[in-house]
């Protein structure tokens, strides 16, 4: 808050008003920018903490960790389509028993049901949220856009491991993909 | 009070307003603009009210009787947008225009020309918003919270809705800048910050809230617009965005917004109760600090609207406790109002009746808010009629009652005429009965599981819905008495004295009733 002496004594009230309006407008501009800044901040927060089930991108394959053969974690696979995405989309297997630290590969099957070429993007999500950080993929069809010719169907691989740091109370991890149709405008 | 202006460099040199319609179009006089805002708000109150009656008429019985579901959804969305941005907020800005200069001994608002702009944007914004109802695909129907991806299914109306929201936002921001400049730069000598009437204090803090969050809303709706038309993916998961992020940004605006709609009401009530209890306000300084802490806390509780969306446990707990913390300064206020009345020489003129009803019924709304703040309980209450009951208790017998109390309280000052006290009391009693019959049963409906924003419902909810609809029509039609009383008071009536109310204190009551067109062109002396 401005002090008494600060606002009472200036040369003219008009000058004081101008100065105040300038400051407040800067506040408005800053808050407008802040709204947009929330987008990258939000992404960074989700990536770092794994809140919201967002998994990180590709991890470097060359960091071997000890396989914890004594522990078994169930990984479930779920596939769903965003509204209006004309694909058939399903996991090859719906669950795997895995040991933390070891790499596994599985596939998802997708088929373009239309007569046109289509581009799709799969968006992964891991539940429970705190497990997301410990779900490491070195290869995934979700890293890139997938182009399908008319009627084309194919198997798409994902290679992953569960980090042995996974909190001990987590016994089941669900990896879910939602397949989105990318139209020209939809980026 | 002299109206001769020798040196003041404000926009108007003349002592008398120009006549006719141009007076209102080009006016930079704070009293004229205040009147315009208040009349605009009253108009919007009736338009939004008509929408509410359509909603309640459809919900009188289960099944679909009167409107089709898509139109019903447009009504719930539009009702909220019209009432929030068209009725409640402009009413408070109108009161600020009329009262702040007279309360702090200023000749006018600090930026009179911008003031004219702030007002005249509003009729255009709302014409645009309301016109979307007639566009192909209808108006917005996804709820006032504009969540994507649903809101992106709006038809051709979509860009117009966004533009209308931008215009309202610009108007609010300009109004807020003006109010801050007036309060900080134009106080009469001796009017220190801690001598300011509470209405001025609460508006100062509200104006800062507006500046902090209206731009965030503008950003959020701009992102919606670019997602829909320019291929960005802020909220589109397929493109790497996240629709939940919209909810965070929206409620970062939305929760402070609900306090924007209640803080000036706190100010009004803190002016009225001392007058009719004939005692100074109990705990003036604590009222100021409580208002400031509510404003501060309002920035860190937004995700209580998102408990069910998915948050880590730590988040649920943080937002739960932070929300409950707000009840502390709010409780301080309620205790101060009650203590002001305690052993006062109370009389019960219409403004006081509305003020007392405010204290009781707002508190009920605060308690249901506390229930909703309990994260595990909110999983049951969220998106049910319990939430509808909660926010209508804080907004209708809260914000709206305070505006009516203010209208009755200051109308004799503004017009120079006393309003019809009998009619005012009748209006009060019908309103207070109507509002409770209307909203109290909605608590039970919500607890029993009736979802909000649906045109049809399961049979077991019928009775409470019927009661609620009867209350809605009672409340709605009683407001015609208010409009009638206000218009009659503007046109004539018993002469009001300068002080109007025996217990009224403050600079505005030292002016004549009605006050001259220009007041305090030479600053008054404040002891
Ligand atoms: C003690 C103070 C308050 C508390 C603890 C509180 C708490 C809450 C909570 C937890 C919700 C979310 C419920 C849900 O969606 O499941 C909510 C909704 C709401 N509150 Fe409050 N509230 C308080 C005061 C107020 C005030 C003063 C206002 C406005 C004047 C207000 C207006 C609203 C509105 C409009 C909504 C619903 C928004 C929507 O979903 O459309 N609340 N409140
Ligand atoms: Cu809130």
XYZ file of C-alpha atoms and ligand atoms in Angstrom:
758
model
C 0.000 0.000 0.000
C 1.265 3.429 -0.892
C 2.063 5.608 2.064
C 0.309 8.816 2.899
C 3.165 11.120 2.011
C 3.629 9.279 -1.240
C 0.149 9.925 -2.584
C -0.756 13.171 -0.885
C 2.006 15.492 -1.972
C 2.730 14.967 -5.703
C 2.862 17.951 -8.010
C -0.577 17.343 -9.538
C -3.271 14.764 -8.964
C -3.236 14.027 -12.687
C 0.398 12.964 -12.508
C -0.305 10.786 -9.498
C -3.200 9.181 -11.328
C -1.094 8.537 -14.391
C 1.598 6.889 -12.344
C -0.884 4.698 -10.527
C -2.670 3.727 -13.724
C 0.650 2.768 -15.257
C 1.506 0.538 -12.322
C -1.893 -1.092 -12.172
C -1.897 -1.714 -15.931
C 1.435 -3.419 -15.556
C -0.203 -5.596 -12.927
C -2.991 -6.443 -15.361
C -0.511 -7.329 -18.108
C 1.530 -9.422 -15.708
C -1.489 -11.392 -14.586
C -2.569 -11.951 -18.180
C 0.883 -13.335 -18.905
C 0.730 -15.384 -15.730
C -2.404 -17.112 -17.026
C -0.446 -18.295 -20.044
C 2.629 -19.075 -17.992
C 0.507 -21.536 -16.052
C 0.487 -23.815 -19.111
C 4.231 -24.612 -19.177
C 4.467 -24.418 -15.389
C 1.681 -26.928 -15.090
C 3.378 -29.305 -17.513
C 6.696 -29.038 -15.713
C 5.008 -29.641 -12.379
C 3.195 -32.697 -13.697
C 6.284 -34.141 -15.352
C 8.492 -33.655 -12.340
C 6.060 -34.945 -9.782
C 4.072 -37.366 -11.884
C 0.893 -35.779 -10.553
C -2.020 -36.321 -12.823
C -0.532 -39.628 -14.052
C 1.648 -37.911 -16.633
C 4.615 -40.077 -17.488
C 7.899 -38.592 -18.533
C 9.270 -38.900 -22.036
C 11.856 -41.447 -23.204
C 14.383 -42.507 -20.600
C 17.957 -43.300 -21.558
C 18.229 -47.057 -21.939
C 21.778 -47.172 -20.741
C 21.232 -46.867 -17.032
C 21.049 -50.401 -15.791
C 19.515 -50.948 -12.395
C 19.444 -54.081 -10.346
C 16.477 -56.287 -11.103
C 14.426 -56.935 -8.013
C 13.394 -60.491 -8.719
C 11.873 -60.890 -5.291
C 9.151 -58.400 -6.056
C 6.342 -58.822 -8.553
C 4.186 -55.960 -9.752
C 1.106 -56.336 -11.909
C 0.979 -53.984 -14.869
C -2.403 -53.571 -16.497
C -2.930 -52.163 -19.972
C -5.949 -50.146 -20.994
C -6.740 -48.697 -24.387
C -9.463 -46.216 -25.090
C -10.482 -43.981 -27.943
C -11.241 -40.310 -27.698
C -14.757 -39.474 -28.917
C -14.819 -39.498 -32.702
C -11.506 -41.315 -33.202
C -12.330 -43.906 -35.895
C -9.899 -46.617 -34.896
C -10.020 -50.047 -33.420
C -7.572 -49.945 -30.538
C -6.711 -52.611 -27.963
C -3.790 -53.949 -25.941
C -2.312 -57.290 -27.021
C -2.338 -58.516 -23.440
C -4.274 -56.875 -20.672
C -1.881 -57.642 -17.848
C 1.708 -58.664 -17.181
C 3.512 -59.726 -14.039
C 6.819 -57.858 -13.960
C 9.907 -57.567 -11.792
C 11.041 -54.012 -11.104
C 14.212 -53.113 -12.971
C 13.711 -55.490 -15.905
C 12.648 -54.385 -19.383
C 9.495 -55.751 -20.992
C 7.929 -55.271 -24.349
C 4.258 -55.449 -25.224
C 2.108 -54.302 -28.133
C -1.034 -52.369 -28.759
C -3.104 -53.077 -31.863
C -4.719 -50.308 -33.868
C -6.706 -50.358 -37.114
C -7.913 -47.426 -39.177
C -11.608 -48.048 -39.776
C -12.032 -45.426 -42.474
C -11.226 -45.161 -46.156
C -8.870 -42.221 -45.626
C -5.372 -41.941 -44.263
C -5.498 -40.841 -40.632
C -2.969 -39.524 -38.154
C -3.372 -40.366 -34.521
C -1.628 -39.670 -31.281
C -1.763 -41.858 -28.204
C -1.617 -40.081 -24.855
C -0.405 -42.188 -21.923
C -1.522 -41.966 -18.339
C -0.426 -44.013 -15.354
C -2.463 -44.789 -12.292
C -1.975 -44.498 -9.379
C -0.487 -41.029 -9.828
C 2.549 -41.518 -7.573
C 3.625 -44.504 -9.714
C 3.847 -42.392 -12.874
C 7.352 -41.208 -12.099
C 8.536 -44.801 -11.790
C 7.117 -46.010 -15.070
C 9.967 -45.753 -17.543
C 9.537 -46.218 -21.295
C 12.457 -46.510 -23.663
C 10.332 -47.106 -26.705
C 6.727 -46.175 -27.224
C 4.354 -45.539 -30.082
C 3.136 -42.618 -28.031
C 6.399 -40.758 -28.607
C 5.404 -39.972 -32.190
C 2.338 -39.415 -34.312
C 1.111 -42.520 -36.037
C 0.046 -42.406 -39.666
C -2.409 -45.084 -40.818
C -3.272 -45.803 -44.457
C -6.933 -46.519 -45.258
C -7.922 -49.716 -43.494
C -4.393 -50.314 -42.243
C -3.940 -52.139 -38.963
C -0.693 -52.706 -37.116
C 0.978 -53.651 -33.882
C 2.664 -50.847 -32.031
C 5.339 -51.647 -29.454
C 6.031 -50.200 -26.064
C 9.132 -51.110 -24.086
C 9.188 -50.240 -20.440
C 10.450 -51.069 -17.027
C 9.248 -50.341 -13.544
C 11.776 -48.483 -11.467
C 12.669 -50.476 -8.309
C 12.115 -47.237 -6.388
C 8.380 -47.738 -6.917
C 6.777 -47.227 -3.483
C 6.369 -50.641 -1.863
C 2.647 -50.251 -1.243
C 1.977 -50.099 -4.991
C 1.241 -53.612 -6.249
C -0.653 -52.805 -9.414
C 0.150 -50.153 -11.976
C -2.201 -49.319 -14.822
C -0.914 -47.922 -18.084
C -3.683 -46.417 -20.103
C -3.568 -44.956 -23.582
C -6.161 -42.740 -25.150
C -5.978 -42.505 -28.913
C -6.744 -39.107 -30.430
C -7.415 -38.284 -34.036
C -5.285 -35.383 -35.139
C -7.034 -33.223 -37.640
C -5.328 -30.464 -39.538
C -6.285 -27.837 -37.009
C -5.868 -30.018 -33.966
C -2.080 -29.632 -33.807
C -22.306 22.875 -0.698
C -20.827 24.987 -3.424
C -20.686 23.621 -6.928
C -18.462 26.344 -8.307
C -15.356 24.808 -9.736
C -12.468 27.152 -10.091
C -9.377 25.096 -10.597
C -10.200 21.436 -10.685
C -8.957 19.898 -13.867
C -11.579 17.210 -14.224
C -13.429 16.753 -17.455
C -16.528 18.793 -16.723
C -16.601 22.519 -16.391
C -20.348 23.004 -16.187
C -22.405 22.861 -13.007
C -25.552 21.547 -14.646
C -25.800 18.308 -16.589
C -26.682 18.543 -20.279
C -30.237 17.477 -20.997
C -31.643 14.504 -22.846
C -30.112 11.253 -23.912
C -26.665 12.635 -24.691
C -26.305 13.452 -21.018
C -26.185 9.756 -20.288
C -24.048 8.832 -23.264
C -21.266 11.299 -22.671
C -21.513 11.728 -18.934
C -18.367 11.533 -16.871
C -20.149 12.330 -13.626
C -19.776 9.637 -11.010
C -23.394 9.966 -9.883
C -24.751 9.596 -13.416
C -22.513 6.628 -14.098
C -23.488 5.088 -10.785
C -27.129 5.418 -11.745
C -26.481 3.882 -15.153
C -24.696 0.914 -13.609
C -27.466 0.349 -11.091
C -30.247 0.519 -13.666
C -28.292 -1.770 -15.980
C -27.831 -4.207 -13.136
C -31.540 -4.127 -12.289
C -32.389 -4.902 -15.919
C -29.968 -7.815 -15.995
C -31.348 -9.035 -12.676
C -34.756 -9.407 -14.291
C -33.397 -10.996 -17.473
C -31.334 -13.483 -15.479
C -34.304 -14.004 -13.183
C -36.559 -14.856 -16.103
C -34.047 -17.529 -17.125
C -34.052 -18.902 -13.595
C -37.835 -19.146 -13.676
C -37.638 -21.103 -16.932
C -35.232 -23.494 -15.205
C -37.442 -23.842 -12.147
C -40.613 -24.223 -14.203
C -39.039 -27.115 -16.093
C -37.939 -28.694 -12.810
C -41.378 -28.422 -11.214
C -42.034 -31.997 -12.301
C -39.860 -34.857 -13.471
C -39.875 -35.434 -17.212
C -39.498 -32.885 -19.947
C -42.396 -30.435 -20.117
C -41.520 -26.963 -21.214
C -38.126 -26.733 -22.864
C -35.815 -29.172 -24.585
C -32.633 -30.216 -22.772
C -30.305 -28.221 -24.973
C -32.211 -25.027 -24.289
C -32.332 -25.905 -20.603
C -28.552 -26.104 -20.562
C -28.317 -22.751 -22.310
C -30.527 -21.325 -19.581
C -28.374 -22.605 -16.701
C -25.233 -21.297 -18.403
C -26.674 -17.922 -19.353
C -28.443 -17.431 -16.037
C -25.109 -17.694 -14.235
C -23.187 -15.484 -16.658
C -25.903 -12.805 -16.641
C -26.305 -12.790 -12.872
C -22.589 -12.812 -12.037
C -21.243 -10.428 -14.660
C -24.415 -8.497 -15.458
C -26.308 -8.152 -12.194
C -24.102 -8.561 -9.114
C -20.782 -7.117 -10.272
C -22.210 -4.007 -12.027
C -24.448 -3.318 -9.033
C -21.402 -3.146 -6.772
C -19.544 -0.986 -9.295
C -22.573 1.302 -9.468
C -22.637 1.613 -5.691
C -18.903 2.297 -5.705
C -19.399 5.076 -8.240
C -22.157 6.745 -6.306
C -20.701 6.305 -2.867
C -16.917 6.201 -2.821
C -16.374 9.837 -3.888
C -19.037 11.028 -1.458
C -17.620 8.898 1.360
C -14.009 10.032 1.022
C -14.763 13.650 0.148
C -13.644 13.486 -3.495
C -15.174 15.606 -6.269
C -15.554 12.656 -8.651
C -13.828 9.433 -9.669
C -10.157 9.854 -10.475
C -10.531 8.919 -14.149
C -13.953 10.150 -15.222
C -13.576 9.536 -18.928
C -12.457 5.963 -18.437
C -15.410 5.621 -16.123
C -17.748 6.416 -18.987
C -16.039 3.748 -21.087
C -16.229 1.118 -18.355
C -19.944 1.495 -18.220
C -20.781 1.789 -21.898
C -18.883 -1.391 -22.775
C -21.342 -3.335 -20.655
C -24.566 -2.931 -22.666
C -22.677 -3.969 -25.787
C -21.111 -6.976 -24.083
C -24.473 -8.190 -22.871
C -26.317 -7.527 -26.092
C -23.675 -9.685 -27.720
C -23.893 -12.377 -25.066
C -27.683 -12.538 -25.112
C -27.797 -12.503 -28.912
C -25.924 -15.812 -28.963
C -29.174 -17.455 -27.853
C -30.504 -16.787 -31.351
C -27.465 -18.017 -33.275
C -27.308 -21.353 -35.106
C -26.522 -23.984 -32.497
C -27.784 -21.725 -29.713
C -25.907 -19.992 -26.947
C -23.268 -21.534 -24.688
C -24.677 -24.572 -22.892
C -21.683 -26.173 -21.170
C -22.037 -24.309 -17.880
C -20.672 -20.925 -16.821
C -17.389 -22.606 -15.928
C -16.733 -23.149 -19.660
C -14.913 -26.445 -19.208
C -13.314 -27.890 -22.321
C -13.760 -30.081 -24.239
C -17.521 -29.623 -23.724
C -17.508 -25.873 -24.269
C -15.722 -26.343 -27.580
C -18.887 -27.979 -28.875
C -20.688 -24.630 -28.689
C -22.019 -23.693 -32.104
C -21.397 -20.479 -33.963
C -21.934 -18.585 -30.739
C -18.564 -19.609 -29.349
C -16.327 -16.726 -30.492
C -19.032 -14.222 -29.600
C -19.282 -15.581 -26.073
C -15.522 -15.254 -25.689
C -15.606 -11.705 -27.037
C -18.423 -10.799 -24.646
C -16.398 -12.172 -21.726
C -13.382 -10.160 -22.836
C -15.505 -7.020 -22.934
C -16.929 -7.590 -19.462
C -13.437 -8.277 -18.191
C -12.091 -5.075 -19.736
C -14.925 -3.138 -18.161
C -14.280 -4.643 -14.730
C -10.551 -4.002 -14.937
C -11.044 -0.372 -15.934
C -13.565 0.049 -13.144
C -11.129 -1.468 -10.664
C -8.245 0.770 -11.745
C -10.518 3.768 -11.412
C -11.633 2.808 -7.935
C -8.085 2.250 -6.706
C -6.945 5.566 -8.166
C -9.880 7.364 -6.568
C -9.314 5.858 -3.152
C -5.550 6.272 -3.111
C -5.325 9.709 -4.711
C -8.501 11.642 -4.006
C -9.176 11.257 -0.302
C -9.969 14.514 1.485
C -7.248 15.779 3.834
C -7.510 13.934 7.107
C -9.244 10.910 5.592
C -6.528 8.444 6.486
C -6.777 4.851 5.303
C -7.856 3.662 8.720
C -10.634 6.268 8.855
C -12.184 5.156 5.589
C -15.688 3.723 5.795
C -15.637 -0.060 5.453
C -17.453 0.022 2.150
C -14.474 1.926 0.752
C -12.039 -0.518 2.329
C -13.762 -3.606 1.028
C -13.950 -2.090 -2.449
C -10.267 -1.188 -2.410
C -9.407 -4.807 -1.693
C -11.965 -6.084 -4.190
C -10.478 -3.867 -6.873
C -7.070 -5.440 -6.313
C -8.660 -8.882 -6.564
C -10.256 -7.878 -9.864
C -6.939 -6.700 -11.255
C -5.302 -9.930 -10.192
C -7.829 -12.398 -11.581
C -9.837 -10.900 -14.441
C -6.741 -11.022 -16.692
C -6.334 -14.694 -15.812
C -9.891 -15.381 -16.976
C -9.133 -13.422 -20.134
C -6.095 -15.630 -20.673
C -8.086 -18.810 -20.094
C -10.823 -17.944 -22.573
C -8.221 -16.784 -25.092
C -6.616 -20.213 -24.851
C -10.020 -21.798 -25.465
C -10.408 -19.621 -28.523
C -7.009 -20.515 -29.981
C -7.590 -24.197 -29.193
C -10.790 -24.092 -31.171
C -9.721 -21.981 -34.134
C -5.948 -21.737 -34.356
C -4.769 -25.270 -33.716
C -3.170 -24.784 -30.320
C -3.483 -27.574 -27.763
C -3.549 -25.912 -24.366
C -6.425 -28.100 -23.265
C -6.392 -30.738 -25.977
C -4.887 -33.965 -24.685
C -4.308 -35.265 -28.216
C -1.941 -32.379 -28.836
C -0.155 -32.688 -25.517
C -2.390 -30.353 -23.519
C -4.597 -31.133 -20.576
C -8.252 -30.243 -20.051
C -7.744 -30.392 -16.294
C -5.337 -27.487 -16.619
C -8.268 -25.349 -17.735
C -10.001 -26.101 -14.476
C -6.963 -24.982 -12.505
C -6.692 -21.737 -14.441
C -10.433 -21.135 -14.340
C -10.721 -21.636 -10.588
C -7.627 -19.580 -9.943
C -9.887 -16.852 -11.290
C -13.130 -18.361 -10.068
C -12.604 -18.577 -6.371
C -11.331 -14.992 -5.944
C -14.266 -14.067 -8.173
C -16.759 -15.326 -5.607
C -15.076 -13.070 -3.040
C -15.262 -10.187 -5.489
C -18.989 -10.720 -5.244
C -19.093 -10.800 -1.445
C -16.453 -8.398 -0.093
C -18.338 -5.229 -1.125
C -21.412 -6.823 0.454
C -19.462 -7.138 3.714
C -18.704 -3.444 3.396
C -22.348 -2.506 2.901
C -23.518 -4.557 5.854
C -20.788 -3.020 8.005
C -22.206 0.418 7.155
C -25.865 -0.378 7.707
C -25.812 -2.319 10.962
C -24.106 0.453 13.020
C -26.657 2.986 11.751
C -29.672 1.037 12.902
C -28.035 -0.358 16.040
C -26.956 3.217 16.851
C -23.528 2.011 17.889
C -20.205 2.316 16.114
C -19.059 -0.803 14.302
C -17.512 -3.295 16.685
C -13.898 -4.066 15.765
C -13.302 -1.745 12.808
C -9.621 -2.637 12.487
C -10.275 -6.367 12.740
C -12.834 -5.978 9.945
C -10.178 -4.448 7.717
C -7.663 -7.162 8.500
C -10.259 -9.903 8.127
C -11.149 -8.578 4.672
C -7.500 -8.496 3.677
C -6.880 -12.031 4.914
C -9.944 -13.358 3.104
C -8.651 -11.754 -0.072
C -5.229 -13.273 0.418
C -6.527 -16.740 1.279
C -8.863 -16.695 -1.711
C -5.814 -17.255 -3.936
C -4.786 -20.533 -2.367
C -8.024 -22.478 -2.145
C -9.118 -22.787 -5.777
C -8.804 -26.546 -6.065
C -11.644 -27.119 -3.569
C -13.726 -26.954 -6.744
C -11.694 -29.875 -8.099
C -11.520 -32.408 -5.276
C -13.087 -35.063 -7.480
C -11.014 -34.311 -10.561
C -8.008 -36.178 -9.271
C -5.322 -34.768 -7.030
C -2.674 -36.360 -4.852
C -3.592 -36.799 -1.231
C -1.344 -33.929 -0.193
C -3.215 -31.643 -2.569
C -6.611 -32.685 -1.267
C -5.470 -32.047 2.287
C -3.817 -28.725 1.533
C -6.848 -27.317 -0.245
C -9.177 -28.703 2.383
C -7.377 -27.024 5.281
C -6.727 -23.797 3.401
C -10.424 -23.561 2.580
C -11.416 -24.141 6.159
C -8.997 -21.439 7.216
C -11.121 -18.872 5.335
C -13.930 -19.554 7.757
C -11.853 -17.915 10.507
C -11.753 -14.324 9.162
C -15.301 -14.803 7.890
C -16.332 -15.801 11.398
C -14.598 -12.696 12.787
C -16.846 -10.605 10.576
C -20.021 -12.333 11.646
C -19.076 -11.970 15.319
C -18.355 -8.279 14.801
C -21.737 -7.681 13.207
C -23.502 -9.509 15.999
C -21.494 -7.627 18.629
C -22.392 -4.340 16.963
C -26.056 -5.202 17.356
C -25.580 -6.490 20.900
C -27.287 -4.088 23.314
C -27.759 -1.562 20.518
C -30.856 0.620 20.292
C -32.045 -1.265 17.245
C -34.809 -0.292 14.867
C -35.881 -2.391 11.946
C -36.283 -0.293 8.828
C -36.067 -2.145 5.521
C -32.274 -1.792 5.034
C -31.703 -3.203 8.520
C -34.061 -6.101 7.874
C -32.105 -7.024 4.774
C -28.839 -6.615 6.670
C -29.931 -8.914 9.502
C -31.209 -11.487 7.033
C -27.840 -11.227 5.309
C -25.960 -12.045 8.500
C -28.092 -15.104 9.254
C -28.516 -16.518 5.773
C -24.982 -15.795 4.575
C -23.773 -17.709 7.610
C -25.868 -20.707 6.581
C -24.161 -20.511 3.181
C -20.797 -20.340 4.889
C -21.563 -23.486 6.859
C -22.607 -25.447 3.811
C -19.367 -24.203 2.249
C -17.484 -25.702 5.159
C -19.242 -29.008 4.605
C -18.187 -28.918 0.958
C -14.652 -28.080 1.998
C -14.318 -31.501 3.641
C -12.629 -33.260 0.752
C -13.905 -36.793 1.419
C -17.456 -35.511 1.910
C -17.250 -33.450 -1.252
C -16.948 -36.650 -3.267
C -20.593 -37.152 -2.435
C -21.749 -33.528 -2.614
C -19.860 -32.371 -5.688
C -22.007 -31.447 -8.681
C -25.215 -32.035 -6.754
C -27.909 -29.595 -5.723
C -26.127 -29.233 -2.402
C -23.527 -27.107 -4.169
C -26.332 -25.166 -5.850
C -27.907 -24.534 -2.441
C -24.543 -23.467 -1.000
C -23.670 -20.867 -3.533
C -27.173 -19.508 -3.814
C -27.274 -18.948 -0.063
C -24.092 -16.894 -0.222
C -25.069 -15.120 -3.430
C -28.800 -14.388 -3.150
C -29.517 -13.682 0.530
C -25.823 -12.758 0.621
C -24.669 -10.555 -2.219
C -28.096 -9.701 -3.662
C -29.680 -8.879 -0.290
C -26.762 -6.583 0.497
C -27.347 -4.753 -2.781
C -31.016 -4.340 -1.939
C -30.176 -3.194 1.569
C -27.830 -0.642 0.020
C -30.476 0.512 -2.424
C -33.012 1.126 0.343
C -30.395 2.680 2.594
C -28.961 5.213 0.157
C -31.948 5.736 -2.160
C -33.286 8.646 -0.032
C -29.857 10.255 -0.245
C -29.650 9.780 -4.012
C -33.188 10.847 -4.878
C -34.122 13.152 -2.011
C -37.265 11.091 -1.433
C -38.138 8.478 1.132
C -39.139 5.152 -0.330
C -42.411 3.549 0.738
C -41.456 1.824 3.992
C -44.544 -0.432 4.055
C -43.870 -1.668 0.569
C -40.204 -2.097 1.415
C -41.051 -4.283 4.402
C -43.492 -6.307 2.330
C -40.787 -6.783 -0.279
C -38.401 -7.902 2.434
C -40.715 -10.468 3.993
C -41.786 -11.944 0.671
C -38.142 -12.130 -0.424
C -36.851 -13.713 2.731
C -39.609 -16.316 2.768
C -39.309 -16.890 -0.970
C -35.558 -17.319 -0.923
C -35.655 -19.928 1.832
C -38.506 -21.888 0.298
C -36.555 -21.751 -2.942
C -33.102 -22.791 -1.774
C -33.434 -24.652 1.512
C -34.974 -27.800 -0.021
C -32.112 -27.891 -2.495
C -29.812 -28.918 0.367
C -31.912 -32.044 0.859
C -32.082 -32.727 -2.862
C -28.327 -32.556 -3.073
C -27.715 -34.771 -0.084
C -30.116 -37.293 -1.580
C -28.074 -37.280 -4.767
C -29.842 -35.073 -7.286
C -27.222 -33.837 -9.780
C -27.080 -30.197 -10.834
C -27.580 -28.951 -14.407
C -30.123 -31.578 -15.463
C -33.574 -30.903 -16.957
C -35.129 -34.146 -15.689
C -34.772 -36.141 -12.489
C -35.752 -39.272 -10.667
C -39.248 -39.428 -9.156
C -38.209 -39.381 -5.519
C -36.969 -35.802 -5.888
C -40.361 -34.455 -6.990
C -41.713 -32.933 -3.765
C -38.674 -30.882 -2.862
C -38.403 -29.665 -6.434
C -42.010 -28.542 -6.389
C -41.484 -26.629 -3.157
C -38.359 -25.065 -4.583
C -40.165 -23.945 -7.733
C -42.989 -22.385 -5.710
C -40.382 -20.460 -3.726
C -38.696 -19.380 -6.950
C -41.848 -17.822 -8.348
C -42.639 -16.170 -5.030
C -39.152 -14.725 -4.816
C -39.017 -13.748 -8.487
C -42.315 -11.914 -8.587
C -41.664 -10.155 -5.253
C -38.796 -8.386 -6.945
C -41.324 -6.471 -9.026
C -42.265 -4.721 -5.771
C -38.652 -3.655 -5.443
C -38.536 -2.251 -8.963
C -41.855 -0.488 -8.416
C -40.728 0.990 -5.110
C -37.450 2.240 -6.576
C -39.152 3.853 -9.569
C -41.764 5.520 -7.364
C -39.036 6.864 -5.097
C -37.149 8.317 -8.059
C -40.322 10.038 -9.227
C -41.415 11.519 -5.922
C -42.307 10.880 -2.316
C -41.829 12.305 1.131
C -38.873 14.659 1.392
C -35.789 13.024 2.887
C -33.658 14.926 5.369
C -29.924 15.316 4.807
C -29.023 12.771 7.446
C -31.930 10.511 6.391
C -31.328 8.008 9.205
C -31.027 9.095 12.786
C -27.948 6.974 13.394
C -26.191 7.571 10.076
C -22.653 8.965 10.178
C -20.217 9.724 7.413
C -19.453 12.378 4.828
C -22.222 11.399 2.408
C -24.833 12.285 5.040
C -23.481 15.825 5.382
C -24.557 16.516 1.798
C -28.059 17.570 0.877
C -30.570 14.956 -0.280
C -30.350 14.700 -3.250
C -26.757 15.860 -3.410
C -25.883 18.542 -5.995
C -24.521 17.328 -9.326
C -20.971 18.157 -8.235
C -20.023 17.537 -4.646
C -16.892 18.177 -2.620
C -15.323 20.314 -5.338
C -13.505 21.804 -2.397
C -12.409 19.004 -0.117
C -14.224 18.792 3.210
C -12.356 18.853 6.491
C -12.199 15.416 8.103
C -11.684 15.458 11.842
C -16.863 -20.101 4.393
C -16.754 -19.790 3.166
C -16.886 -20.731 1.978
C -16.466 -22.019 1.830
C -15.747 -22.860 2.859
C -16.834 -22.433 0.496
C -16.566 -23.677 -0.044
C -16.960 -24.101 -1.305
C -16.622 -25.354 -1.905
C -15.775 -26.443 -1.247
C -17.190 -25.407 -3.133
C -17.079 -26.529 -4.178
C -18.187 -27.492 -4.060
C -18.200 -28.497 -5.188
O -18.232 -28.085 -6.372
O -18.210 -29.693 -4.896
C -17.893 -24.173 -3.318
C -18.613 -23.842 -4.457
C -19.076 -22.572 -4.715
N -19.030 -21.490 -3.854
Fe -18.346 -21.496 -1.954
N -17.483 -21.428 -0.123
C -17.518 -20.367 0.743
C -18.064 -19.127 0.505
C -18.576 -18.732 -0.708
C -18.960 -17.381 -1.032
C -18.851 -16.204 -0.083
C -19.405 -17.398 -2.302
C -19.927 -16.287 -3.165
C -20.359 -15.160 -2.781
C -19.313 -18.753 -2.783
C -19.689 -19.147 -4.038
C -19.549 -20.409 -4.531
C -19.920 -20.796 -5.856
C -20.524 -19.889 -6.929
C -19.650 -22.160 -5.974
C -19.969 -23.096 -7.135
C -19.208 -22.857 -8.356
C -19.672 -23.815 -9.444
O -19.269 -24.985 -9.424
O -20.438 -23.380 -10.323
N -18.812 -19.542 -1.786
N -17.735 -23.387 -2.184
Cu -14.352 -21.554 -4.157
